[in-house]
Tab-separated table of C-alpha atoms and ligand atoms in Angstrom:
chain	number	residue	atom	x	y	z
A	14	MET	CA	10.048	15.112	4.235
A	15	LYS	CA	10.795	18.766	3.620
A	16	THR	CA	8.603	21.149	5.613
A	17	PHE	CA	5.945	23.026	3.648
A	18	ALA	CA	3.081	25.428	4.230
A	19	ASN	CA	-0.468	24.286	3.454
A	20	THR	CA	-2.993	26.628	1.853
A	21	ASN	CA	-6.660	25.728	1.601
A	22	ALA	CA	-7.843	27.350	-1.641
A	23	ARG	CA	-11.478	28.520	-1.598
A	24	THR	CA	-11.644	29.348	-5.319
A	25	LEU	CA	-9.714	28.451	-8.460
A	26	ASP	CA	-8.630	32.077	-8.710
A	27	GLN	CA	-7.200	31.918	-5.190
A	28	ALA	CA	-5.347	28.683	-6.005
A	29	ILE	CA	-3.749	30.255	-9.076
A	30	LYS	CA	-2.814	33.445	-7.224
A	31	THR	CA	-1.197	31.383	-4.458
A	32	ILE	CA	0.976	29.560	-7.007
A	33	GLN	CA	1.939	32.857	-8.624
A	34	GLN	CA	2.769	34.459	-5.277
A	35	ALA	CA	4.968	31.490	-4.370
A	36	GLY	CA	6.847	32.014	-7.655
A	37	LYS	CA	7.339	35.722	-6.896
A	38	ASP	CA	8.683	34.800	-3.444
A	39	GLY	CA	11.197	32.392	-5.003
A	40	GLN	CA	9.269	29.373	-3.720
A	41	THR	CA	7.693	26.353	-5.404
A	42	ALA	CA	4.051	25.342	-5.021
A	43	SER	CA	2.286	22.045	-5.745
A	44	LEU	CA	-1.412	21.486	-6.299
A	45	VAL	CA	-2.948	18.705	-4.256
A	46	GLY	CA	-6.246	16.853	-4.658
A	47	GLY	CA	-6.408	13.645	-2.619
A	48	GLY	CA	-2.629	13.642	-2.138
A	49	SER	CA	-2.388	9.873	-2.737
A	50	ASP	CA	0.313	10.387	-5.358
A	51	LEU	CA	1.818	13.754	-4.451
A	52	LEU	CA	2.482	13.104	-0.771
A	53	GLY	CA	4.509	9.976	-1.581
A	54	LEU	CA	6.689	12.047	-3.890
A	55	VAL	CA	7.107	14.726	-1.228
A	56	LYS	CA	8.031	12.136	1.410
A	57	GLU	CA	10.762	10.780	-0.887
A	58	PHE	CA	12.089	14.286	-1.718
A	59	ILE	CA	11.267	13.781	-5.421
A	60	VAL	CA	9.027	16.849	-5.285
A	61	LYS	CA	10.014	19.550	-2.794
A	62	PRO	CA	7.273	22.150	-2.581
A	63	ASP	CA	7.414	25.093	-0.186
A	64	VAL	CA	3.652	25.495	-0.445
A	65	LEU	CA	0.884	22.927	-0.968
A	66	VAL	CA	-2.274	24.327	-2.525
A	67	ASN	CA	-5.155	22.150	-1.366
A	68	LEU	CA	-7.894	22.125	-4.017
A	69	LYS	CA	-10.396	19.985	-2.121
A	70	THR	CA	-11.572	23.050	-0.193
A	71	ILE	CA	-12.974	24.580	-3.409
A	72	LYS	CA	-16.721	23.990	-3.287
A	73	GLY	CA	-18.650	22.592	-6.272
A	74	LEU	CA	-15.721	21.099	-8.192
A	75	ASP	CA	-16.747	17.544	-7.354
A	76	GLN	CA	-20.031	17.338	-9.239
A	77	VAL	CA	-21.379	15.525	-12.306
A	78	THR	CA	-23.616	18.004	-14.129
A	79	PRO	CA	-25.660	17.130	-17.218
A	80	ALA	CA	-25.293	19.918	-19.797
A	81	ALA	CA	-26.496	20.649	-23.304
A	82	GLY	CA	-24.583	18.257	-25.536
A	83	GLY	CA	-23.141	16.078	-22.803
A	84	VAL	CA	-21.997	16.167	-19.200
A	85	ASN	CA	-19.510	18.199	-17.148
A	86	ILE	CA	-17.471	16.485	-14.446
A	87	GLY	CA	-15.612	18.479	-11.808
A	88	GLY	CA	-11.936	17.608	-11.496
A	89	LEU	CA	-12.203	17.182	-7.725
A	90	ILE	CA	-14.733	14.361	-7.881
A	91	THR	CA	-13.361	11.292	-6.132
A	92	LEU	CA	-12.811	8.150	-8.158
A	93	ASP	CA	-15.269	6.329	-5.926
A	94	SER	CA	-18.055	8.864	-6.615
A	95	LEU	CA	-17.233	8.859	-10.323
A	96	GLY	CA	-17.298	5.072	-10.614
A	97	SER	CA	-20.627	4.759	-8.831
A	98	HIS	CA	-22.427	7.703	-10.453
A	99	PRO	CA	-25.586	6.390	-12.223
A	100	LEU	CA	-25.247	8.645	-15.300
A	101	ILE	CA	-21.562	7.801	-15.757
A	102	ARG	CA	-22.214	4.097	-15.219
A	103	SER	CA	-25.030	3.962	-17.751
A	104	GLN	CA	-23.805	6.297	-20.515
A	105	TYR	CA	-20.038	6.472	-20.044
A	106	THR	CA	-19.428	2.937	-18.777
A	107	VAL	CA	-15.795	2.886	-19.864
A	108	LEU	CA	-15.020	5.781	-17.512
A	109	ALA	CA	-16.906	4.297	-14.552
A	110	GLU	CA	-15.144	0.966	-15.069
A	111	ALA	CA	-11.746	2.660	-15.357
A	112	ALA	CA	-12.312	4.644	-12.143
A	113	GLU	CA	-13.334	1.570	-10.200
A	114	THR	CA	-10.180	-0.344	-11.191
A	115	VAL	CA	-7.843	2.230	-9.640
A	116	ALA	CA	-5.783	1.026	-6.663
A	117	THR	CA	-7.941	0.289	-3.603
A	118	PRO	CA	-11.201	1.546	-2.039
A	119	GLN	CA	-9.160	3.731	0.337
A	120	ILE	CA	-7.327	5.466	-2.524
A	121	ARG	CA	-10.511	5.784	-4.599
A	122	ASN	CA	-12.181	7.494	-1.637
A	123	VAL	CA	-9.584	10.287	-1.539
A	124	GLY	CA	-8.107	10.248	-5.051
A	125	THR	CA	-9.598	12.726	-7.495
A	126	LEU	CA	-10.207	12.537	-11.230
A	127	ALA	CA	-7.818	15.456	-11.916
A	128	GLY	CA	-5.141	13.958	-9.662
A	129	ASN	CA	-5.542	10.628	-11.434
A	130	VAL	CA	-5.023	12.213	-14.839
A	131	CYS	CA	-2.093	14.385	-13.631
A	132	GLN	CA	-0.275	11.759	-11.509
A	133	ARG	CA	3.458	11.496	-12.131
A	134	PRO	CA	5.146	8.391	-13.614
A	135	TRP	CA	5.594	5.293	-11.474
A	136	CYS	CA	8.886	4.203	-13.039
A	137	TRP	CA	10.962	2.628	-10.262
A	138	TYR	CA	13.999	4.809	-11.065
A	139	PHE	CA	12.001	8.048	-10.945
A	140	ARG	CA	10.215	7.145	-7.691
A	141	ASN	CA	13.472	6.166	-5.999
A	142	GLY	CA	15.222	9.412	-6.817
A	143	PHE	CA	17.666	8.147	-9.442
A	144	PRO	CA	19.060	11.067	-11.461
A	145	CYS	CA	17.303	10.039	-14.683
A	146	LEU	CA	15.839	12.329	-17.351
A	147	LYS	CA	12.560	12.715	-15.436
A	148	ASN	CA	14.513	13.749	-12.339
A	149	GLY	CA	16.532	16.349	-14.235
A	150	GLY	CA	19.445	14.044	-15.139
A	151	GLU	CA	20.863	13.103	-18.497
A	152	THR	CA	20.061	9.440	-19.000
A	153	CYS	CA	17.242	6.902	-18.904
A	154	PHE	CA	18.275	3.974	-16.730
A	155	SER	CA	15.400	1.788	-17.897
A	156	VAL	CA	16.853	1.385	-21.405
A	157	ILE	CA	19.429	-1.139	-20.207
A	158	GLY	CA	18.061	-1.665	-16.704
A	159	GLU	CA	14.681	-2.594	-15.264
A	160	ASN	CA	12.052	-2.189	-17.977
A	161	ARG	CA	9.427	-4.894	-17.446
A	162	PHE	CA	6.652	-2.332	-17.075
A	163	HIS	CA	7.871	0.183	-19.638
A	164	ALA	CA	6.643	1.431	-23.000
A	165	ILE	CA	6.321	-0.591	-26.201
A	166	PHE	CA	4.936	2.394	-28.137
A	167	GLY	CA	6.033	6.051	-28.278
A	168	GLY	CA	9.077	5.620	-26.018
A	169	GLY	CA	12.287	7.658	-26.077
A	170	PRO	CA	14.160	9.318	-24.590
A	171	SER	CA	12.131	8.296	-21.482
A	172	TYR	CA	10.213	4.998	-21.616
A	173	ILE	CA	7.588	5.626	-18.940
A	174	VAL	CA	4.047	4.448	-19.412
A	175	HIS	CA	1.252	6.843	-18.608
A	176	PRO	CA	-0.099	5.455	-15.334
A	177	SER	CA	-3.652	6.803	-15.259
A	178	ASP	CA	-6.579	4.406	-15.698
A	179	THR	CA	-9.078	7.166	-16.410
A	180	ALA	CA	-6.943	8.863	-19.106
A	181	PRO	CA	-7.435	6.184	-21.831
A	182	ALA	CA	-11.178	6.197	-21.091
A	183	LEU	CA	-11.335	9.993	-21.406
A	184	VAL	CA	-9.468	9.930	-24.732
A	185	ALA	CA	-11.759	7.153	-25.987
A	186	LEU	CA	-14.806	9.246	-25.019
A	187	ASP	CA	-13.438	12.310	-26.854
A	188	ALA	CA	-13.433	14.359	-23.642
A	189	LYS	CA	-12.310	17.966	-23.410
A	190	PHE	CA	-10.280	19.131	-20.423
A	191	ARG	CA	-11.173	22.433	-18.753
A	192	VAL	CA	-7.886	24.110	-17.875
A	193	VAL	CA	-7.942	27.302	-15.790
A	194	GLY	CA	-4.941	29.616	-15.456
A	195	PRO	CA	-3.989	33.262	-14.874
A	196	SER	CA	-5.289	34.343	-18.275
A	197	GLY	CA	-8.618	32.530	-18.015
A	198	GLU	CA	-9.950	29.228	-19.209
A	199	ARG	CA	-9.106	26.995	-22.178
A	200	MET	CA	-10.619	23.703	-23.356
A	201	VAL	CA	-8.061	21.113	-24.412
A	202	PRO	CA	-9.098	17.932	-26.263
A	203	ALA	CA	-8.044	14.935	-24.138
A	204	ALA	CA	-5.960	13.583	-27.010
A	205	GLU	CA	-3.914	16.825	-27.063
A	206	PHE	CA	-3.488	17.099	-23.304
A	207	PHE	CA	-0.793	14.440	-22.934
A	208	VAL	CA	2.818	15.017	-24.008
A	209	LEU	CA	5.322	12.471	-25.311
A	210	PRO	CA	8.843	12.527	-23.788
A	211	ARG	CA	10.262	13.390	-27.186
A	212	GLN	CA	8.189	16.606	-27.077
A	213	ASP	CA	9.145	17.453	-23.477
A	214	VAL	CA	10.850	14.928	-21.244
A	215	ALA	CA	10.189	16.918	-18.068
A	216	ARG	CA	6.410	16.687	-18.090
A	217	GLU	CA	3.525	14.436	-19.041
A	218	ASN	CA	0.903	16.999	-20.056
A	219	VAL	CA	0.443	20.525	-21.387
A	220	LEU	CA	-0.416	22.148	-18.031
A	221	ALA	CA	1.736	25.132	-17.087
A	222	ALA	CA	2.892	25.333	-13.458
A	223	ASP	CA	0.175	27.882	-12.679
A	224	GLU	CA	-2.695	26.057	-14.408
A	225	VAL	CA	-5.319	23.832	-12.800
A	226	LEU	CA	-7.252	20.975	-14.378
A	227	ALA	CA	-10.703	22.098	-13.256
A	228	GLY	CA	-12.844	19.459	-14.932
A	229	VAL	CA	-13.725	17.472	-18.007
A	230	GLN	CA	-16.528	17.749	-20.519
A	231	LEU	CA	-17.906	14.631	-22.210
A	232	PRO	CA	-19.986	14.792	-25.398
A	233	SER	CA	-23.374	13.045	-25.447
A	234	ALA	CA	-23.273	9.308	-25.907
A	235	SER	CA	-24.932	8.203	-29.138
A	236	PRO	CA	-27.767	5.627	-28.995
A	237	GLY	CA	-26.346	2.137	-29.511
A	238	ARG	CA	-23.101	2.964	-27.742
A	239	ARG	CA	-21.302	0.240	-25.823
A	240	SER	CA	-18.085	0.810	-23.927
A	241	THR	CA	-15.795	-0.933	-21.499
A	242	TYR	CA	-12.400	-0.770	-19.766
A	243	ASN	CA	-10.317	-3.901	-19.421
A	244	LYS	CA	-7.165	-3.873	-17.282
A	245	VAL	CA	-4.467	-6.510	-16.820
A	246	LEU	CA	-2.663	-6.406	-13.458
A	247	ASP	CA	0.364	-8.273	-12.166
A	248	ARG	CA	-1.518	-8.847	-8.906
A	249	GLU	CA	-5.162	-8.551	-7.892
A	250	ALA	CA	-5.277	-5.016	-6.451
A	251	TRP	CA	-3.283	-1.964	-5.405
A	252	THR	CA	-1.598	-1.419	-8.701
A	253	HIS	CA	-1.453	0.176	-12.109
A	254	ALA	CA	-2.265	-1.452	-15.435
A	255	VAL	CA	0.356	-3.641	-17.044
A	256	VAL	CA	-1.752	-3.231	-20.184
A	257	SER	CA	-5.281	-1.856	-20.451
A	258	ALA	CA	-7.809	-1.152	-23.194
A	259	ALA	CA	-10.570	1.460	-23.269
A	260	VAL	CA	-13.022	0.553	-26.028
A	261	VAL	CA	-16.012	2.589	-27.228
A	262	LEU	CA	-18.210	1.157	-29.999
A	263	ASP	CA	-21.108	2.973	-31.624
A	264	MET	CA	-23.320	0.142	-32.865
A	265	ASP	CA	-26.228	-0.023	-35.277
A	266	ASN	CA	-27.747	-3.327	-34.211
A	267	GLU	CA	-24.899	-5.742	-34.891
A	268	ILE	CA	-22.842	-3.462	-37.107
A	269	CYS	CA	-20.087	-1.311	-35.624
A	270	LYS	CA	-20.620	2.175	-37.075
A	271	SER	CA	-17.459	3.554	-35.459
A	272	ALA	CA	-14.935	2.547	-32.801
A	273	ARG	CA	-12.441	4.230	-30.515
A	274	ILE	CA	-9.736	2.122	-28.939
A	275	VAL	CA	-7.154	3.560	-26.555
A	276	LEU	CA	-4.508	1.548	-24.726
A	277	GLY	CA	-3.098	2.206	-21.265
A	278	GLY	CA	0.127	0.884	-19.752
A	279	VAL	CA	1.970	0.644	-23.062
A	280	ALA	CA	3.073	4.196	-23.937
A	281	PRO	CA	3.981	7.503	-22.273
A	282	ILE	CA	0.541	8.808	-23.273
A	283	PRO	CA	-2.848	7.073	-23.677
A	284	TRP	CA	-2.221	5.257	-26.968
A	285	ARG	CA	-4.995	5.486	-29.529
A	286	LEU	CA	-5.231	2.904	-32.326
A	287	PRO	CA	-6.760	4.653	-35.372
A	288	SER	CA	-5.773	1.877	-37.783
A	289	VAL	CA	-7.627	-0.692	-35.660
A	290	GLU	CA	-10.635	1.619	-35.435
A	291	SER	CA	-10.846	1.816	-39.215
A	292	ILE	CA	-10.709	-1.993	-39.554
A	293	LEU	CA	-13.828	-2.186	-37.366
A	294	ALA	CA	-15.873	0.666	-38.864
A	295	GLY	CA	-18.917	-0.536	-40.823
A	296	GLN	CA	-18.294	-4.200	-39.918
A	297	ARG	CA	-19.927	-6.938	-37.867
A	298	ILE	CA	-17.398	-7.827	-35.161
A	299	THR	CA	-16.817	-11.562	-35.551
A	300	PRO	CA	-14.126	-13.610	-33.792
A	301	GLU	CA	-12.080	-13.423	-37.026
A	302	LEU	CA	-12.356	-9.629	-37.226
A	303	ALA	CA	-11.507	-9.265	-33.522
A	304	ALA	CA	-8.384	-11.400	-34.103
A	305	LYS	CA	-7.444	-9.171	-37.056
A	306	ALA	CA	-7.917	-6.102	-34.855
A	307	GLY	CA	-5.686	-7.635	-32.169
A	308	GLU	CA	-2.989	-8.281	-34.748
A	309	ALA	CA	-3.222	-4.706	-36.072
A	310	ALA	CA	-3.055	-3.325	-32.516
A	311	ILE	CA	0.593	-4.337	-32.160
A	312	ALA	CA	1.843	-2.949	-35.463
A	313	GLY	CA	4.875	-0.777	-34.752
A	314	ALA	CA	5.394	-2.059	-31.184
A	315	GLN	CA	9.022	-1.853	-30.059
A	316	LYS	CA	9.962	-4.008	-27.127
A	317	LEU	CA	12.755	-3.394	-24.640
A	318	SER	CA	14.836	-6.217	-23.114
A	319	LYS	CA	12.221	-7.348	-20.550
A	320	ASN	CA	8.817	-6.146	-21.747
A	321	GLY	CA	8.237	-8.239	-24.886
A	322	TYR	CA	5.379	-10.035	-23.133
A	323	LYS	CA	3.364	-6.804	-23.411
A	324	VAL	CA	3.161	-7.200	-27.194
A	325	SER	CA	1.309	-10.526	-27.085
A	326	MET	CA	-0.699	-9.339	-24.074
A	327	THR	CA	-1.877	-6.255	-26.000
A	328	LYS	CA	-2.904	-8.357	-28.991
A	329	ALA	CA	-4.935	-10.721	-26.804
A	330	LEU	CA	-6.460	-7.921	-24.719
A	331	VAL	CA	-7.765	-6.004	-27.751
A	332	ARG	CA	-9.261	-9.170	-29.267
A	333	ARG	CA	-10.891	-10.321	-26.035
A	334	THR	CA	-12.222	-6.894	-25.079
A	335	LEU	CA	-13.902	-6.436	-28.460
A	336	LEU	CA	-15.524	-9.858	-28.324
A	337	ALA	CA	-16.690	-9.401	-24.741
A	338	LEU	CA	-18.232	-6.026	-25.600
A	339	VAL	CA	-20.171	-7.178	-28.667
A	340	THR	CA	-21.579	-10.175	-26.844
A	341	ARG	CA	-22.477	-8.143	-23.735
A	342	ALA	CA	-26.243	-8.096	-23.140
B	428	FAD	C1	-0.571	2.022	-3.857
B	428	FAD	C2	-1.069	2.875	-4.986
B	428	FAD	C3	-1.729	2.274	-6.056
B	428	FAD	C4	-2.177	3.043	-7.104
B	428	FAD	N1	-2.837	2.421	-8.129
B	428	FAD	C5	-3.304	3.152	-9.169
B	428	FAD	C6	-4.011	2.515	-10.224
B	428	FAD	O1	-4.265	1.307	-10.222
B	428	FAD	N2	-4.447	3.284	-11.245
B	428	FAD	C7	-4.230	4.627	-11.294
B	428	FAD	O2	-4.652	5.270	-12.267
B	428	FAD	N3	-3.568	5.251	-10.307
B	428	FAD	C8	-3.103	4.564	-9.238
B	428	FAD	N4	-2.438	5.200	-8.214
B	428	FAD	C9	-2.059	6.612	-8.372
B	428	FAD	C10	-2.885	7.731	-7.688
B	428	FAD	O3	-2.697	7.773	-6.321
B	428	FAD	C11	-4.354	7.743	-7.989
B	428	FAD	O4	-4.479	7.625	-9.371
B	428	FAD	C12	-5.147	8.968	-7.535
B	428	FAD	O5	-6.282	9.083	-8.340
B	428	FAD	C13	-4.424	10.309	-7.621
B	428	FAD	O6	-5.376	11.317	-7.281
B	428	FAD	P1	-5.099	12.358	-6.108
B	428	FAD	O7	-6.241	13.306	-6.104
B	428	FAD	O8	-4.814	11.656	-4.827
B	428	FAD	O9	-3.788	13.049	-6.673
B	428	FAD	P2	-2.740	13.968	-5.931
B	428	FAD	O10	-1.733	13.124	-5.238
B	428	FAD	O11	-3.411	15.022	-5.133
B	428	FAD	O12	-2.074	14.679	-7.198
B	428	FAD	C14	-1.406	13.923	-8.202
B	428	FAD	C15	-0.655	14.890	-9.128
B	428	FAD	O13	-1.572	15.683	-9.849
B	428	FAD	C16	-1.402	17.071	-9.563
B	428	FAD	N5	-2.757	17.612	-9.453
B	428	FAD	C17	-3.719	17.214	-8.564
B	428	FAD	N6	-4.867	17.860	-8.822
B	428	FAD	C18	-4.638	18.681	-9.875
B	428	FAD	C19	-5.440	19.596	-10.617
B	428	FAD	N7	-6.743	19.778	-10.337
B	428	FAD	N8	-4.883	20.273	-11.645
B	428	FAD	C20	-3.574	20.073	-11.956
B	428	FAD	N9	-2.759	19.225	-11.303
B	428	FAD	C21	-3.291	18.521	-10.281
B	428	FAD	C22	-0.601	17.133	-8.273
B	428	FAD	O14	0.202	18.303	-8.196
B	428	FAD	C23	0.241	15.867	-8.400
B	428	FAD	O15	1.380	16.091	-9.209
B	428	FAD	C24	-1.975	4.454	-7.115
B	428	FAD	C25	-1.327	5.055	-6.025
B	428	FAD	C26	-0.875	4.284	-4.982
B	428	FAD	C27	-0.203	4.964	-3.819
B	429	SF4	S1	11.743	5.601	-18.065
B	429	SF4	FE1	11.694	7.803	-17.625
B	429	SF4	S2	11.358	7.870	-15.405
B	429	SF4	FE2	12.166	5.814	-15.885
B	429	SF4	S3	14.415	5.894	-15.743
B	429	SF4	FE3	13.871	6.346	-17.848
B	429	SF4	S4	13.772	8.609	-17.872
B	429	SF4	FE4	13.586	7.985	-15.738
């Protein structure tokens, strides 16, 4: 591990100024929440910061605060606190369920919501320091190499999948991300926060190096809302989604007024399915309609040499998640 200095930021302003000062001094700085992702990258020399800016020392950024028109969630809230928060559990169930599927209790106790959303890819080549596109090289080794866990939608020139469990839930809930930087604050819709490799292969989101994800804002949940997060793993714990589905249904008795369906584990960004949502709008969700939705969910999927199983898994997951949600008491 390369040696680095640690700075405990007391305010967002101080965190941003520390990053800027590092830049002026010809150094690099990395933000750190729980460190459960970043420190692994530092240990493997994938990220080589001179300065770590610890955000957990900023007071008040770990709260859930009801607000007019919804709720504000601080980016430094731990996944454990988020998953067990009564308001999130009752009104934003999909987010609570997503948070509680992450990794292990130990990681959920330190890992933060912002760190979860901003974690780097877990592609084997990237994490092991291969000189691929994400590591500043000129090729993607997964195209002809190991690609069992790679993208079936939106891939190229890198085929990573976005690893965050909370990100599909936040897109499904129509969240806005509060981004704070040197020139102030901006609110970015969750769906516009994530960046495809074909837009910029070096990064996964729109954050500039001197910007901080300070929190998220969720709009009020409508009466009749039901939501859930369903995640398929290749083992029982400790790992990312092979495929996941965040589903939000606004119901009027047994009729689905509107739906939002966002997949995880299948694309370099949380992958929304607008065509499936329109099949469901205004309909009673029967087993036949859920099967039709599952079929529509895989339209346009492009498999690599070893990840074709994800196509049938996605179809089944969408169908089963819809049926489970409409029959949930
Ligand atoms: C064994 C293991 C299993 C895992 N399983 C899962 C899983 O099942 N699902 C899942 O989603 N994740 C998983 N993770 C990934 C990750 O550790 C967790 O998602 C965790 O939530 C990351 O949060 P953190 O606060 O520890 O992030 P950190 O490690 O502190 O930061 C992660 C990244 O985000 C940046 N960052 C942190 N905070 C901010 C901020 N406020 N603004 C801007 N950038 C920021 C950092 O610079 C870094 O690049 C796993 C990790 C491990 C080691
Ligand atoms: S999928 Fe992305 S991270 Fe993995 S080898 Fe290809 S370029 Fe690198």
